[in-house]
């Protein structure tokens, strides 16, 4: 890195606009935040996005499936996340996955059919897992989702102003409060002033420059320390590939290893929402999606491997891939983790192993974590609330966790859920003329329940549907697994749990998700 510096001349920066709530980043978290704020009654919202579409990794990064939205027969992840799919279901071939009425089903025929789709059946490859059942996991067409996300915002056009192709570069901080941002566009450098700013950049581009504490890249052995460039292959017959895998277990294992050997990094094909198209996920280890050389290497290394990989697939499994061709390449780098907020509360494996309860809960999500058998965990408002800096919220994949729990909390559902919570909190703060730290959390929770978000211990939600609480209590919050029992034993002996050394739950090969 160069040690040279250039002194930039002082200049007056024109104010482009002023608003009550400024959302920076139009990914899953930012889109949900703006939408939730408008629906909560906020009237003056700006949503800024560096690209020309919403969705972030969900649309631009081709993370084209959303996992673990249910536990047993209950859909814990609802709200704006579920609204994506109810809207997409009206579009032919835009979405596929077990329906809400099917979740929890143990029908053998359904389990076999959905078994070819990633995470549409529950994970059961660890001691103590529940009996195999259908899970609300949805595969979708990303370009259709771009349209749907625009439509959702357009319906709130009286409250939300969208600024595409606007790259926010710096927060404006005065007296430890964020007052707005500096951004760049084809119109040059300008400022936007706001009462509340929501950092939904995914990489903490704002909180990292605001003076708030934060952590760097997650642990190098976990999924979150990898990058990707996802692409899709057309002309495939996924049924043939699924049947071939079932009939040729040894050869299928060798084929899977061969894919990664040909590419030079881990590669796995997954079913898409269409049977003739598959998506290729990949994991470039020990790369940081905020470092130029790592970003560049991920892009180039992936693209240079594509044709060799397709040739290998044609050669090894011609029944499925003889007509395979490159369908498209994601327009956006696949980012999993870089900077992480050190918020007013940091989530850890203990939140999963001991079913911690938070009075400021804003999302109650089933996740991918074998400690509690993928059961629901409470995400508190404090996990998106920075220390030392006020009027800034940070929902999404950079929320406040340690380097283990991040792997279970930076997926698309948690981005949407924390984004929706942040949007409602911002709206309440503005309407009540309070700061982000002083917001009335009970009011936030009531509005979230009205927006179809399940929340534990909320009287309004409990009055409508007590069956969610009854389920988690009956199933002991999923803490019947061998891993949870071992964690409890460790805690009794030493009051300190060391999941990384003993379990290594977060290895990339244990989790095929890209976020």
Tab-separated table of C-alpha atoms in Angstrom:
chain	number	residue	atom	x	y	z
A	1	UNK	CA	0.000	0.000	0.000
A	2	UNK	CA	1.318	3.430	-0.883
A	3	UNK	CA	2.413	5.736	1.938
A	4	UNK	CA	1.913	8.803	-0.219
A	5	UNK	CA	-0.894	11.222	0.525
A	6	UNK	CA	-2.711	13.862	-1.470
A	7	UNK	CA	-4.105	16.873	0.374
A	8	UNK	CA	-7.574	17.559	-0.937
A	9	UNK	CA	-8.498	21.245	-1.076
A	10	UNK	CA	-11.316	22.314	1.217
A	11	UNK	CA	-14.601	22.772	-0.607
A	12	UNK	CA	-18.217	23.574	0.079
A	13	UNK	CA	-20.410	20.542	-0.596
A	14	UNK	CA	-23.924	21.271	-1.826
A	15	UNK	CA	-26.813	19.702	0.086
A	16	UNK	CA	-28.716	17.506	-2.329
A	17	UNK	CA	-31.702	16.945	-0.045
A	18	UNK	CA	-32.941	16.703	3.547
A	19	UNK	CA	-35.103	14.000	5.097
A	20	UNK	CA	-36.258	12.473	8.356
A	21	UNK	CA	-34.886	8.988	7.674
A	22	UNK	CA	-32.009	8.192	5.336
A	23	UNK	CA	-31.441	4.542	4.427
A	24	UNK	CA	-28.059	3.835	2.864
A	25	UNK	CA	-27.985	0.613	0.858
A	26	UNK	CA	-30.887	-0.989	-0.990
A	27	UNK	CA	-30.119	-4.608	-0.166
A	28	UNK	CA	-32.427	-6.905	1.772
A	29	UNK	CA	-31.950	-4.880	4.980
A	30	UNK	CA	-32.146	-1.393	3.473
A	31	UNK	CA	-35.144	-2.139	1.279
A	32	UNK	CA	-37.008	-3.571	4.270
A	33	UNK	CA	-36.015	-0.620	6.461
A	34	UNK	CA	-37.346	2.011	4.080
A	35	UNK	CA	-40.548	0.084	3.454
A	36	UNK	CA	-41.191	-0.621	7.130
A	37	UNK	CA	-40.544	3.003	8.081
A	38	UNK	CA	-43.071	4.235	5.519
A	39	UNK	CA	-45.670	1.713	6.618
A	40	UNK	CA	-45.090	2.787	10.231
A	41	UNK	CA	-46.053	6.323	9.334
A	42	UNK	CA	-42.798	8.048	8.384
A	43	UNK	CA	-43.343	10.554	5.562
A	44	UNK	CA	-39.909	11.791	4.533
A	45	UNK	CA	-37.565	8.919	3.664
A	46	UNK	CA	-34.649	8.718	1.227
A	47	UNK	CA	-33.266	5.368	0.114
A	48	UNK	CA	-29.830	5.505	-1.566
A	49	UNK	CA	-28.342	2.588	-3.511
A	50	UNK	CA	-25.057	2.395	-5.432
A	51	UNK	CA	-26.529	0.185	-8.190
A	52	UNK	CA	-29.660	0.605	-10.274
A	53	UNK	CA	-31.733	-2.047	-8.511
A	54	UNK	CA	-32.736	-3.212	-5.051
A	55	UNK	CA	-31.894	-6.482	-3.355
A	56	UNK	CA	-28.122	-6.551	-2.918
A	57	UNK	CA	-26.935	-10.153	-2.654
A	58	UNK	CA	-30.506	-11.412	-3.053
A	59	UNK	CA	-30.805	-10.034	-6.591
A	60	UNK	CA	-27.381	-8.760	-7.656
A	61	UNK	CA	-25.332	-11.472	-5.960
A	62	UNK	CA	-27.647	-14.305	-7.100
A	63	UNK	CA	-28.255	-15.702	-3.618
A	64	UNK	CA	-31.396	-17.088	-5.134
A	65	UNK	CA	-32.803	-19.031	-2.225
A	66	UNK	CA	-33.852	-17.989	1.265
A	67	UNK	CA	-33.476	-20.738	3.896
A	68	UNK	CA	-35.029	-21.777	7.199
A	69	UNK	CA	-38.056	-19.540	7.440
A	70	UNK	CA	-39.913	-22.109	9.551
A	71	UNK	CA	-39.440	-24.451	12.500
A	72	UNK	CA	-41.620	-27.528	12.794
A	73	UNK	CA	-44.979	-26.298	11.442
A	74	UNK	CA	-44.599	-22.585	12.263
A	75	UNK	CA	-43.364	-19.817	9.949
A	76	UNK	CA	-41.213	-17.696	12.260
A	77	UNK	CA	-39.792	-15.415	9.551
A	78	UNK	CA	-42.711	-13.495	8.113
A	79	UNK	CA	-43.294	-9.774	7.628
A	80	UNK	CA	-41.639	-8.244	4.575
A	81	UNK	CA	-39.613	-11.409	3.970
A	82	UNK	CA	-42.712	-13.531	3.390
A	83	UNK	CA	-44.289	-10.725	1.370
A	84	UNK	CA	-41.551	-11.169	-1.268
A	85	UNK	CA	-42.856	-14.642	-1.952
A	86	UNK	CA	-46.590	-13.999	-1.827
A	87	UNK	CA	-45.994	-11.413	-4.548
A	88	UNK	CA	-43.610	-13.597	-6.579
A	89	UNK	CA	-46.050	-16.519	-6.474
A	90	UNK	CA	-48.319	-14.584	-8.851
A	91	UNK	CA	-45.580	-14.623	-11.535
A	92	UNK	CA	-45.071	-17.859	-13.554
A	93	UNK	CA	-41.829	-19.701	-12.675
A	94	UNK	CA	-40.680	-16.883	-10.406
A	95	UNK	CA	-40.615	-18.840	-7.163
A	96	UNK	CA	-40.712	-22.380	-5.819
A	97	UNK	CA	-40.526	-24.065	-2.418
A	98	UNK	CA	-42.727	-25.835	0.126
A	99	UNK	CA	-45.844	-23.779	0.806
A	100	UNK	CA	-46.806	-22.419	4.210
A	101	UNK	CA	-49.454	-25.124	4.446
A	102	UNK	CA	-46.842	-27.859	3.855
A	103	UNK	CA	-44.162	-26.873	6.363
A	104	UNK	CA	-43.565	-29.518	8.989
A	105	UNK	CA	-44.927	-32.269	6.724
A	106	UNK	CA	-43.198	-35.676	6.944
A	107	UNK	CA	-44.878	-37.085	3.844
A	108	UNK	CA	-42.203	-39.349	2.265
A	109	UNK	CA	-43.160	-38.434	-1.290
A	110	UNK	CA	-42.916	-34.713	-0.554
A	111	UNK	CA	-39.638	-35.166	1.304
A	112	UNK	CA	-38.183	-36.993	-1.686
A	113	UNK	CA	-39.346	-34.371	-4.188
A	114	UNK	CA	-38.148	-31.381	-2.179
A	115	UNK	CA	-34.947	-33.173	-1.244
A	116	UNK	CA	-33.360	-32.014	-4.492
A	117	UNK	CA	-33.807	-28.372	-3.456
A	118	UNK	CA	-31.333	-26.872	-1.001
A	119	UNK	CA	-32.694	-26.614	2.566
A	120	UNK	CA	-36.311	-27.370	1.660
A	121	UNK	CA	-36.070	-30.298	4.075
A	122	UNK	CA	-34.776	-29.967	7.624
A	123	UNK	CA	-31.149	-30.669	8.419
A	124	UNK	CA	-30.779	-33.964	10.251
A	125	UNK	CA	-27.098	-34.914	9.988
A	126	UNK	CA	-26.310	-34.309	13.663
A	127	UNK	CA	-27.215	-35.985	16.938
A	128	UNK	CA	-30.546	-34.903	18.371
A	129	UNK	CA	-32.001	-33.355	15.211
A	130	UNK	CA	-35.748	-33.520	14.802
A	131	UNK	CA	-37.315	-35.998	12.416
A	132	UNK	CA	-36.949	-34.936	8.780
A	133	UNK	CA	-39.687	-32.527	7.697
A	134	UNK	CA	-40.425	-29.860	5.087
A	135	UNK	CA	-39.072	-26.370	5.701
A	136	UNK	CA	-40.186	-23.038	4.291
A	137	UNK	CA	-37.144	-22.387	2.079
A	138	UNK	CA	-37.826	-20.510	-1.138
A	139	UNK	CA	-35.983	-20.456	-4.462
A	140	UNK	CA	-36.707	-17.510	-6.737
A	141	UNK	CA	-35.807	-15.727	-9.976
A	142	UNK	CA	-33.659	-12.685	-9.032
A	143	UNK	CA	-34.725	-10.493	-11.943
A	144	UNK	CA	-38.374	-10.954	-11.041
A	145	UNK	CA	-37.531	-10.038	-7.455
A	146	UNK	CA	-35.934	-6.789	-8.668
A	147	UNK	CA	-39.276	-5.847	-10.210
A	148	UNK	CA	-41.246	-6.854	-7.112
A	149	UNK	CA	-38.973	-4.855	-4.810
A	150	UNK	CA	-39.394	-1.761	-6.975
A	151	UNK	CA	-43.147	-2.252	-6.954
A	152	UNK	CA	-43.216	-2.461	-3.159
A	153	UNK	CA	-41.357	0.841	-2.876
A	154	UNK	CA	-43.443	2.483	-5.605
A	155	UNK	CA	-46.561	1.828	-3.556
A	156	UNK	CA	-45.000	4.029	-0.840
A	157	UNK	CA	-43.792	6.702	-3.286
A	158	UNK	CA	-45.446	9.495	-1.298
A	159	UNK	CA	-43.080	8.704	1.587
A	160	UNK	CA	-39.951	7.237	-0.057
A	161	UNK	CA	-37.612	8.905	-2.549
A	162	UNK	CA	-35.214	6.501	-4.260
A	163	UNK	CA	-31.727	7.573	-5.339
A	164	UNK	CA	-30.146	4.885	-7.497
A	165	UNK	CA	-26.519	5.140	-8.677
A	166	UNK	CA	-25.573	7.033	-5.542
A	167	UNK	CA	-22.535	5.817	-3.591
A	168	UNK	CA	-22.445	7.049	-0.011
A	169	UNK	CA	-18.855	7.543	1.116
A	170	UNK	CA	-18.873	9.210	4.529
A	171	UNK	CA	-21.143	9.980	7.492
A	172	UNK	CA	-21.576	13.508	8.771
A	173	UNK	CA	-21.029	13.327	12.541
A	174	UNK	CA	-21.514	16.193	14.990
A	175	UNK	CA	-21.307	15.808	18.769
A	176	UNK	CA	-21.389	12.001	18.462
A	177	UNK	CA	-24.620	12.098	16.463
A	178	UNK	CA	-24.931	11.261	12.777
A	179	UNK	CA	-26.522	14.178	10.906
A	180	UNK	CA	-26.362	12.893	7.338
A	181	UNK	CA	-23.914	11.619	4.718
A	182	UNK	CA	-21.641	12.604	1.868
A	183	UNK	CA	-22.249	10.741	-1.387
A	184	UNK	CA	-20.874	10.603	-4.922
A	185	UNK	CA	-22.786	10.267	-8.182
A	186	UNK	CA	-22.617	11.402	-11.787
A	187	UNK	CA	-23.726	14.761	-10.404
A	188	UNK	CA	-20.580	14.998	-8.269
A	189	UNK	CA	-20.096	15.092	-4.500
A	190	UNK	CA	-23.120	16.152	-2.474
A	191	UNK	CA	-24.642	15.799	0.984
A	192	UNK	CA	-27.933	14.560	2.397
A	193	UNK	CA	-29.015	15.647	5.871
A	194	UNK	CA	-31.206	13.409	8.032
A	195	UNK	CA	-32.567	12.966	11.554
A	196	UNK	CA	-31.906	9.205	11.583
A	197	UNK	CA	-29.469	7.348	9.294
A	198	UNK	CA	-29.647	3.598	8.684
A	199	UNK	CA	-26.376	1.972	7.624
A	200	UNK	CA	-27.575	-0.945	5.492
A	201	UNK	CA	-24.402	-1.151	3.398
A	202	UNK	CA	-23.613	-4.678	4.590
A	203	UNK	CA	-19.982	-3.742	5.185
A	204	UNK	CA	-20.491	-1.049	7.791
A	205	UNK	CA	-19.301	1.676	5.462
A	206	UNK	CA	-20.871	4.318	7.717
A	207	UNK	CA	-20.486	3.029	11.272
A	208	UNK	CA	-16.827	2.206	10.572
A	209	UNK	CA	-16.197	5.878	9.800
A	210	UNK	CA	-18.435	7.339	12.482
A	211	UNK	CA	-16.367	6.545	15.554
A	212	UNK	CA	-18.509	3.566	16.594
A	213	UNK	CA	-16.590	0.419	17.647
A	214	UNK	CA	-16.509	-2.425	15.153
A	215	UNK	CA	-14.693	-5.675	14.382
A	216	UNK	CA	-12.899	-6.774	11.233
A	217	UNK	CA	-13.346	-9.912	9.134
A	218	UNK	CA	-14.842	-12.964	10.816
A	219	UNK	CA	-12.732	-15.960	11.818
A	220	UNK	CA	-10.735	-17.274	8.858
A	221	UNK	CA	-12.106	-20.824	9.159
A	222	UNK	CA	-15.772	-19.920	8.837
A	223	UNK	CA	-18.085	-19.387	5.895
A	224	UNK	CA	-18.246	-15.666	6.495
A	225	UNK	CA	-14.551	-15.278	5.660
A	226	UNK	CA	-15.134	-16.242	2.046
A	227	UNK	CA	-16.231	-14.351	-1.061
A	228	UNK	CA	-17.983	-15.542	-4.208
A	229	UNK	CA	-19.106	-14.703	-7.693
A	230	UNK	CA	-22.223	-16.725	-8.414
A	231	UNK	CA	-23.324	-17.707	-11.909
A	232	UNK	CA	-26.028	-19.831	-13.471
A	233	UNK	CA	-25.858	-22.681	-15.966
A	234	UNK	CA	-28.743	-23.380	-18.344
A	235	UNK	CA	-29.595	-26.467	-20.407
A	236	UNK	CA	-29.419	-28.816	-17.424
A	237	UNK	CA	-31.754	-31.584	-16.323
A	238	UNK	CA	-31.788	-31.348	-12.546
A	239	UNK	CA	-34.027	-34.406	-12.102
A	240	UNK	CA	-31.433	-36.499	-13.938
A	241	UNK	CA	-28.647	-35.124	-11.759
A	242	UNK	CA	-30.634	-35.780	-8.565
A	243	UNK	CA	-31.366	-39.363	-9.595
A	244	UNK	CA	-27.721	-39.910	-10.624
A	245	UNK	CA	-26.524	-38.681	-7.218
A	246	UNK	CA	-28.867	-41.081	-5.421
A	247	UNK	CA	-27.782	-44.037	-7.549
A	248	UNK	CA	-24.033	-43.320	-7.624
A	249	UNK	CA	-23.000	-42.186	-4.146
A	250	UNK	CA	-19.276	-42.860	-4.569
A	251	UNK	CA	-19.114	-41.259	-8.003
A	252	UNK	CA	-21.199	-38.291	-6.826
A	253	UNK	CA	-18.747	-37.642	-3.990
A	254	UNK	CA	-15.827	-37.794	-6.421
A	255	UNK	CA	-17.651	-35.460	-8.821
A	256	UNK	CA	-18.240	-32.929	-6.049
A	257	UNK	CA	-14.562	-32.968	-5.132
A	258	UNK	CA	-13.597	-32.711	-8.786
A	259	UNK	CA	-15.632	-29.544	-9.283
A	260	UNK	CA	-13.601	-27.752	-6.632
A	261	UNK	CA	-10.345	-29.156	-7.988
A	262	UNK	CA	-11.098	-27.908	-11.497
A	263	UNK	CA	-12.112	-24.471	-10.240
A	264	UNK	CA	-9.306	-24.095	-7.718
A	265	UNK	CA	-11.751	-23.218	-4.918
A	266	UNK	CA	-14.855	-24.809	-3.448
A	267	UNK	CA	-17.763	-24.971	-5.900
A	268	UNK	CA	-21.227	-26.514	-5.534
A	269	UNK	CA	-24.152	-26.555	-8.003
A	270	UNK	CA	-27.635	-25.989	-6.565
A	271	UNK	CA	-31.129	-26.241	-7.982
A	272	UNK	CA	-32.794	-22.969	-8.934
A	273	UNK	CA	-36.470	-22.091	-9.242
A	274	UNK	CA	-36.317	-23.676	-12.719
A	275	UNK	CA	-35.517	-27.343	-13.360
A	276	UNK	CA	-33.396	-26.530	-16.433
A	277	UNK	CA	-31.184	-23.954	-14.709
A	278	UNK	CA	-28.816	-24.443	-11.781
A	279	UNK	CA	-26.769	-21.897	-9.872
A	280	UNK	CA	-23.128	-22.329	-8.996
A	281	UNK	CA	-22.168	-21.159	-5.545
A	282	UNK	CA	-18.512	-20.841	-4.613
A	283	UNK	CA	-16.277	-20.011	-1.668
A	284	UNK	CA	-12.973	-18.156	-2.079
A	285	UNK	CA	-11.333	-18.585	1.343
A	286	UNK	CA	-9.734	-15.904	3.499
A	287	UNK	CA	-10.905	-13.012	1.356
A	288	UNK	CA	-12.345	-9.720	2.521
A	289	UNK	CA	-15.045	-8.091	0.423
A	290	UNK	CA	-13.824	-4.624	1.441
A	291	UNK	CA	-10.293	-5.192	0.059
A	292	UNK	CA	-9.717	-4.273	-3.587
A	293	UNK	CA	-7.299	-7.086	-4.381
A	294	UNK	CA	-9.585	-9.706	-2.806
A	295	UNK	CA	-12.619	-8.400	-4.670
A	296	UNK	CA	-10.723	-8.361	-7.961
A	297	UNK	CA	-9.253	-11.837	-7.509
A	298	UNK	CA	-12.683	-13.294	-6.720
A	299	UNK	CA	-14.192	-11.830	-9.889
A	300	UNK	CA	-11.367	-12.881	-12.210
A	301	UNK	CA	-10.645	-16.311	-10.710
A	302	UNK	CA	-14.312	-17.266	-10.908
A	303	UNK	CA	-14.877	-16.139	-14.469
A	304	UNK	CA	-11.705	-17.825	-15.714
A	305	UNK	CA	-12.878	-21.168	-14.279
A	306	UNK	CA	-16.418	-21.204	-15.688
A	307	UNK	CA	-15.898	-22.877	-19.064
A	308	UNK	CA	-13.545	-25.516	-17.654
A	309	UNK	CA	-16.141	-26.309	-15.026
A	310	UNK	CA	-18.964	-26.653	-17.539
A	311	UNK	CA	-16.826	-28.972	-19.694
A	312	UNK	CA	-16.094	-31.104	-16.636
A	313	UNK	CA	-19.803	-31.331	-15.769
A	314	UNK	CA	-20.670	-32.385	-19.326
A	315	UNK	CA	-17.989	-35.072	-19.282
A	316	UNK	CA	-18.792	-36.547	-15.871
A	317	UNK	CA	-22.625	-36.473	-15.845
A	318	UNK	CA	-23.806	-36.205	-19.455
A	319	UNK	CA	-27.340	-37.321	-18.586
A	320	UNK	CA	-27.783	-34.072	-16.666
A	321	UNK	CA	-25.325	-31.619	-18.224
A	322	UNK	CA	-24.713	-32.613	-21.860
A	323	UNK	CA	-26.522	-29.457	-23.094
A	324	UNK	CA	-25.191	-27.172	-20.372
A	325	UNK	CA	-24.156	-23.602	-21.173
A	326	UNK	CA	-23.380	-20.403	-19.291
A	327	UNK	CA	-26.736	-18.755	-18.588
A	328	UNK	CA	-25.580	-15.594	-16.800
A	329	UNK	CA	-23.136	-14.239	-14.204
A	330	UNK	CA	-24.187	-12.283	-11.135
A	331	UNK	CA	-23.632	-8.539	-11.644
A	332	UNK	CA	-22.502	-8.153	-8.031
A	333	UNK	CA	-19.723	-9.751	-6.000
A	334	UNK	CA	-20.997	-12.209	-3.427
A	335	UNK	CA	-20.171	-10.724	-0.013
A	336	UNK	CA	-20.534	-12.672	3.202
A	337	UNK	CA	-18.809	-10.688	5.909
A	338	UNK	CA	-16.244	-7.964	6.457
A	339	UNK	CA	-16.776	-5.387	9.190
A	340	UNK	CA	-19.083	-6.253	12.093
A	341	UNK	CA	-20.666	-3.774	14.447
A	342	UNK	CA	-19.732	-3.916	18.121
A	343	UNK	CA	-23.128	-2.752	19.247
A	344	UNK	CA	-24.838	-2.236	22.555
A	345	UNK	CA	-25.288	-6.029	22.588
A	346	UNK	CA	-23.129	-8.634	20.855
A	347	UNK	CA	-24.803	-11.910	19.903
A	348	UNK	CA	-22.827	-15.111	20.478
A	349	UNK	CA	-23.359	-18.866	20.409
A	350	UNK	CA	-24.800	-18.505	23.908
A	351	UNK	CA	-27.898	-16.880	22.405
A	352	UNK	CA	-28.532	-20.144	20.561
A	353	UNK	CA	-27.326	-22.599	23.221
A	354	UNK	CA	-29.341	-21.103	26.085
A	355	UNK	CA	-32.350	-19.482	24.371
A	356	UNK	CA	-31.559	-16.032	25.713
A	357	UNK	CA	-34.533	-13.714	26.056
A	358	UNK	CA	-34.314	-10.018	25.197
A	359	UNK	CA	-36.879	-7.439	26.216
A	360	UNK	CA	-35.912	-5.375	23.157
A	361	UNK	CA	-36.372	-8.254	20.679
A	362	UNK	CA	-37.154	-7.084	17.129
A	363	UNK	CA	-36.912	-10.428	15.288
A	364	UNK	CA	-37.559	-13.999	16.414
A	365	UNK	CA	-36.007	-16.122	13.690
A	366	UNK	CA	-35.487	-19.757	12.933
A	367	UNK	CA	-31.910	-19.946	11.628
A	368	UNK	CA	-29.331	-22.443	10.420
A	369	UNK	CA	-27.701	-23.568	13.674
A	370	UNK	CA	-27.442	-27.135	14.903
A	371	UNK	CA	-27.002	-26.080	18.548
A	372	UNK	CA	-30.740	-25.454	18.879
A	373	UNK	CA	-31.826	-27.643	15.957
A	374	UNK	CA	-32.357	-24.563	13.759
A	375	UNK	CA	-34.892	-23.240	16.236
A	376	UNK	CA	-35.883	-19.591	16.698
A	377	UNK	CA	-33.508	-17.152	18.359
A	378	UNK	CA	-34.294	-13.650	19.603
A	379	UNK	CA	-32.428	-10.786	17.902
A	380	UNK	CA	-32.419	-7.655	20.082
A	381	UNK	CA	-32.607	-4.050	18.948
A	382	UNK	CA	-29.299	-3.447	20.735
A	383	UNK	CA	-27.559	-5.706	18.166
A	384	UNK	CA	-28.115	-3.042	15.492
A	385	UNK	CA	-27.518	-0.081	17.804
A	386	UNK	CA	-23.947	1.310	17.736
A	387	UNK	CA	-22.035	2.264	20.833
A	388	UNK	CA	-20.830	5.854	21.290
A	389	UNK	CA	-22.732	7.173	18.245
A	390	UNK	CA	-26.421	8.081	18.192
A	391	UNK	CA	-29.058	8.379	15.470
A	392	UNK	CA	-27.389	5.630	13.480
A	393	UNK	CA	-28.776	2.087	13.092
A	394	UNK	CA	-26.937	-0.823	11.469
A	395	UNK	CA	-29.206	-3.718	10.415
A	396	UNK	CA	-28.165	-6.483	8.024
A	397	UNK	CA	-25.217	-8.822	7.669
A	398	UNK	CA	-22.907	-6.544	9.655
A	399	UNK	CA	-25.009	-6.651	12.842
A	400	UNK	CA	-23.307	-7.033	16.220
A	401	UNK	CA	-22.130	-10.635	16.684
A	402	UNK	CA	-18.950	-12.483	17.494
A	403	UNK	CA	-16.999	-14.401	14.845
A	404	UNK	CA	-18.976	-17.623	15.374
A	405	UNK	CA	-22.577	-16.422	15.598
A	406	UNK	CA	-22.158	-14.257	12.486
A	407	UNK	CA	-22.450	-17.391	10.334
A	408	UNK	CA	-25.964	-18.008	11.624
A	409	UNK	CA	-27.155	-14.398	11.566
A	410	UNK	CA	-25.941	-12.815	8.322
A	411	UNK	CA	-28.281	-14.629	5.935
A	412	UNK	CA	-30.997	-12.918	3.929
A	413	UNK	CA	-33.875	-13.523	6.407
A	414	UNK	CA	-31.939	-11.886	9.237
A	415	UNK	CA	-31.057	-8.963	6.954
A	416	UNK	CA	-34.736	-8.438	6.145
A	417	UNK	CA	-35.835	-8.936	9.737
A	418	UNK	CA	-33.338	-6.551	11.307
A	419	UNK	CA	-33.935	-4.088	8.471
A	420	UNK	CA	-37.670	-4.110	9.153
A	421	UNK	CA	-36.990	-3.574	12.841
A	422	UNK	CA	-34.616	-0.695	12.112
A	423	UNK	CA	-37.126	1.003	9.822
A	424	UNK	CA	-39.903	0.878	12.386
A	425	UNK	CA	-37.551	2.071	15.148
A	426	UNK	CA	-36.425	5.007	13.004
A	427	UNK	CA	-40.032	5.958	12.275
A	428	UNK	CA	-40.959	5.822	15.969
A	429	UNK	CA	-37.899	7.877	16.940
A	430	UNK	CA	-38.754	10.585	14.411
A	431	UNK	CA	-42.441	10.715	15.323
A	432	UNK	CA	-41.681	10.790	19.071
A	433	UNK	CA	-38.793	13.233	18.601
A	434	UNK	CA	-36.352	10.927	20.380
A	435	UNK	CA	-32.938	9.570	19.454
A	436	UNK	CA	-32.244	6.066	18.168
A	437	UNK	CA	-30.984	5.133	21.642
A	438	UNK	CA	-34.058	6.576	23.336
A	439	UNK	CA	-36.728	4.963	21.167
A	440	UNK	CA	-39.823	3.434	22.792
A	441	UNK	CA	-39.126	-0.241	22.089
A	442	UNK	CA	-42.602	-1.374	23.178
A	443	UNK	CA	-44.116	0.857	20.520
A	444	UNK	CA	-41.648	-0.535	17.953
A	445	UNK	CA	-42.594	-4.107	18.837
A	446	UNK	CA	-46.329	-3.418	18.602
A	447	UNK	CA	-45.917	-1.941	15.118
A	448	UNK	CA	-43.777	-4.889	14.022
A	449	UNK	CA	-46.499	-7.290	15.125
A	450	UNK	CA	-48.981	-5.232	13.099
A	451	UNK	CA	-46.580	-5.696	10.152
A	452	UNK	CA	-46.929	-9.497	10.471
A	453	UNK	CA	-43.733	-10.092	12.475
A	454	UNK	CA	-43.992	-12.781	15.187
A	455	UNK	CA	-42.498	-11.570	18.489
A	456	UNK	CA	-42.275	-13.463	21.781
A	457	UNK	CA	-43.847	-12.041	24.943
A	458	UNK	CA	-45.596	-9.292	23.008
A	459	UNK	CA	-49.154	-9.036	24.316
A	460	UNK	CA	-50.564	-8.047	20.933
A	461	UNK	CA	-48.979	-11.043	19.201
A	462	UNK	CA	-49.801	-13.433	22.045
A	463	UNK	CA	-53.451	-12.412	21.903
A	464	UNK	CA	-53.566	-13.247	18.195
A	465	UNK	CA	-51.581	-16.493	18.212
A	466	UNK	CA	-50.174	-18.102	21.390
A	467	UNK	CA	-49.247	-21.270	19.462
A	468	UNK	CA	-45.756	-19.961	18.659
A	469	UNK	CA	-44.818	-19.626	22.330
A	470	UNK	CA	-46.467	-22.960	23.069
A	471	UNK	CA	-44.397	-24.669	20.367
A	472	UNK	CA	-41.002	-23.371	21.516
A	473	UNK	CA	-41.814	-24.171	25.141
A	474	UNK	CA	-43.019	-27.669	24.236
A	475	UNK	CA	-39.827	-28.265	22.212
A	476	UNK	CA	-37.604	-26.632	24.850
A	477	UNK	CA	-36.374	-24.045	22.338
A	478	UNK	CA	-34.594	-26.811	20.387
A	479	UNK	CA	-32.144	-27.395	23.222
A	480	UNK	CA	-32.522	-31.155	23.070
A	481	UNK	CA	-29.558	-31.646	20.702
A	482	UNK	CA	-26.327	-33.287	21.807
A	483	UNK	CA	-24.474	-30.054	21.114
A	484	UNK	CA	-26.805	-28.046	23.350
A	485	UNK	CA	-26.494	-30.583	26.168
A	486	UNK	CA	-22.714	-30.454	25.898
A	487	UNK	CA	-22.786	-26.650	25.945
A	488	UNK	CA	-24.872	-26.710	29.111
A	489	UNK	CA	-22.434	-29.134	30.735
A	490	UNK	CA	-19.482	-26.915	29.792
A	491	UNK	CA	-21.226	-23.891	31.236
A	492	UNK	CA	-21.869	-25.650	34.551
A	493	UNK	CA	-18.223	-26.639	34.818
A	494	UNK	CA	-16.421	-23.510	33.712
A	495	UNK	CA	-18.978	-20.799	32.869
A	496	UNK	CA	-17.139	-20.500	29.567
A	497	UNK	CA	-18.057	-22.221	26.304
A	498	UNK	CA	-15.568	-22.794	23.516
A	499	UNK	CA	-17.604	-23.805	20.486
A	500	UNK	CA	-14.916	-23.088	17.918
A	501	UNK	CA	-12.293	-25.458	19.267
A	502	UNK	CA	-14.600	-28.361	19.979
A	503	UNK	CA	-17.249	-28.208	17.273
A	504	UNK	CA	-16.098	-26.050	14.362
A	505	UNK	CA	-19.750	-25.517	13.382
A	506	UNK	CA	-18.999	-22.668	11.011
A	507	UNK	CA	-16.859	-24.392	8.409
A	508	UNK	CA	-17.838	-23.400	4.850
A	509	UNK	CA	-18.466	-27.035	3.924
A	510	UNK	CA	-21.144	-27.268	6.623
A	511	UNK	CA	-23.260	-24.502	5.142
A	512	UNK	CA	-23.959	-23.954	1.478
A	513	UNK	CA	-25.434	-20.505	1.814
A	514	UNK	CA	-24.031	-17.417	0.197
A	515	UNK	CA	-24.658	-14.159	1.933
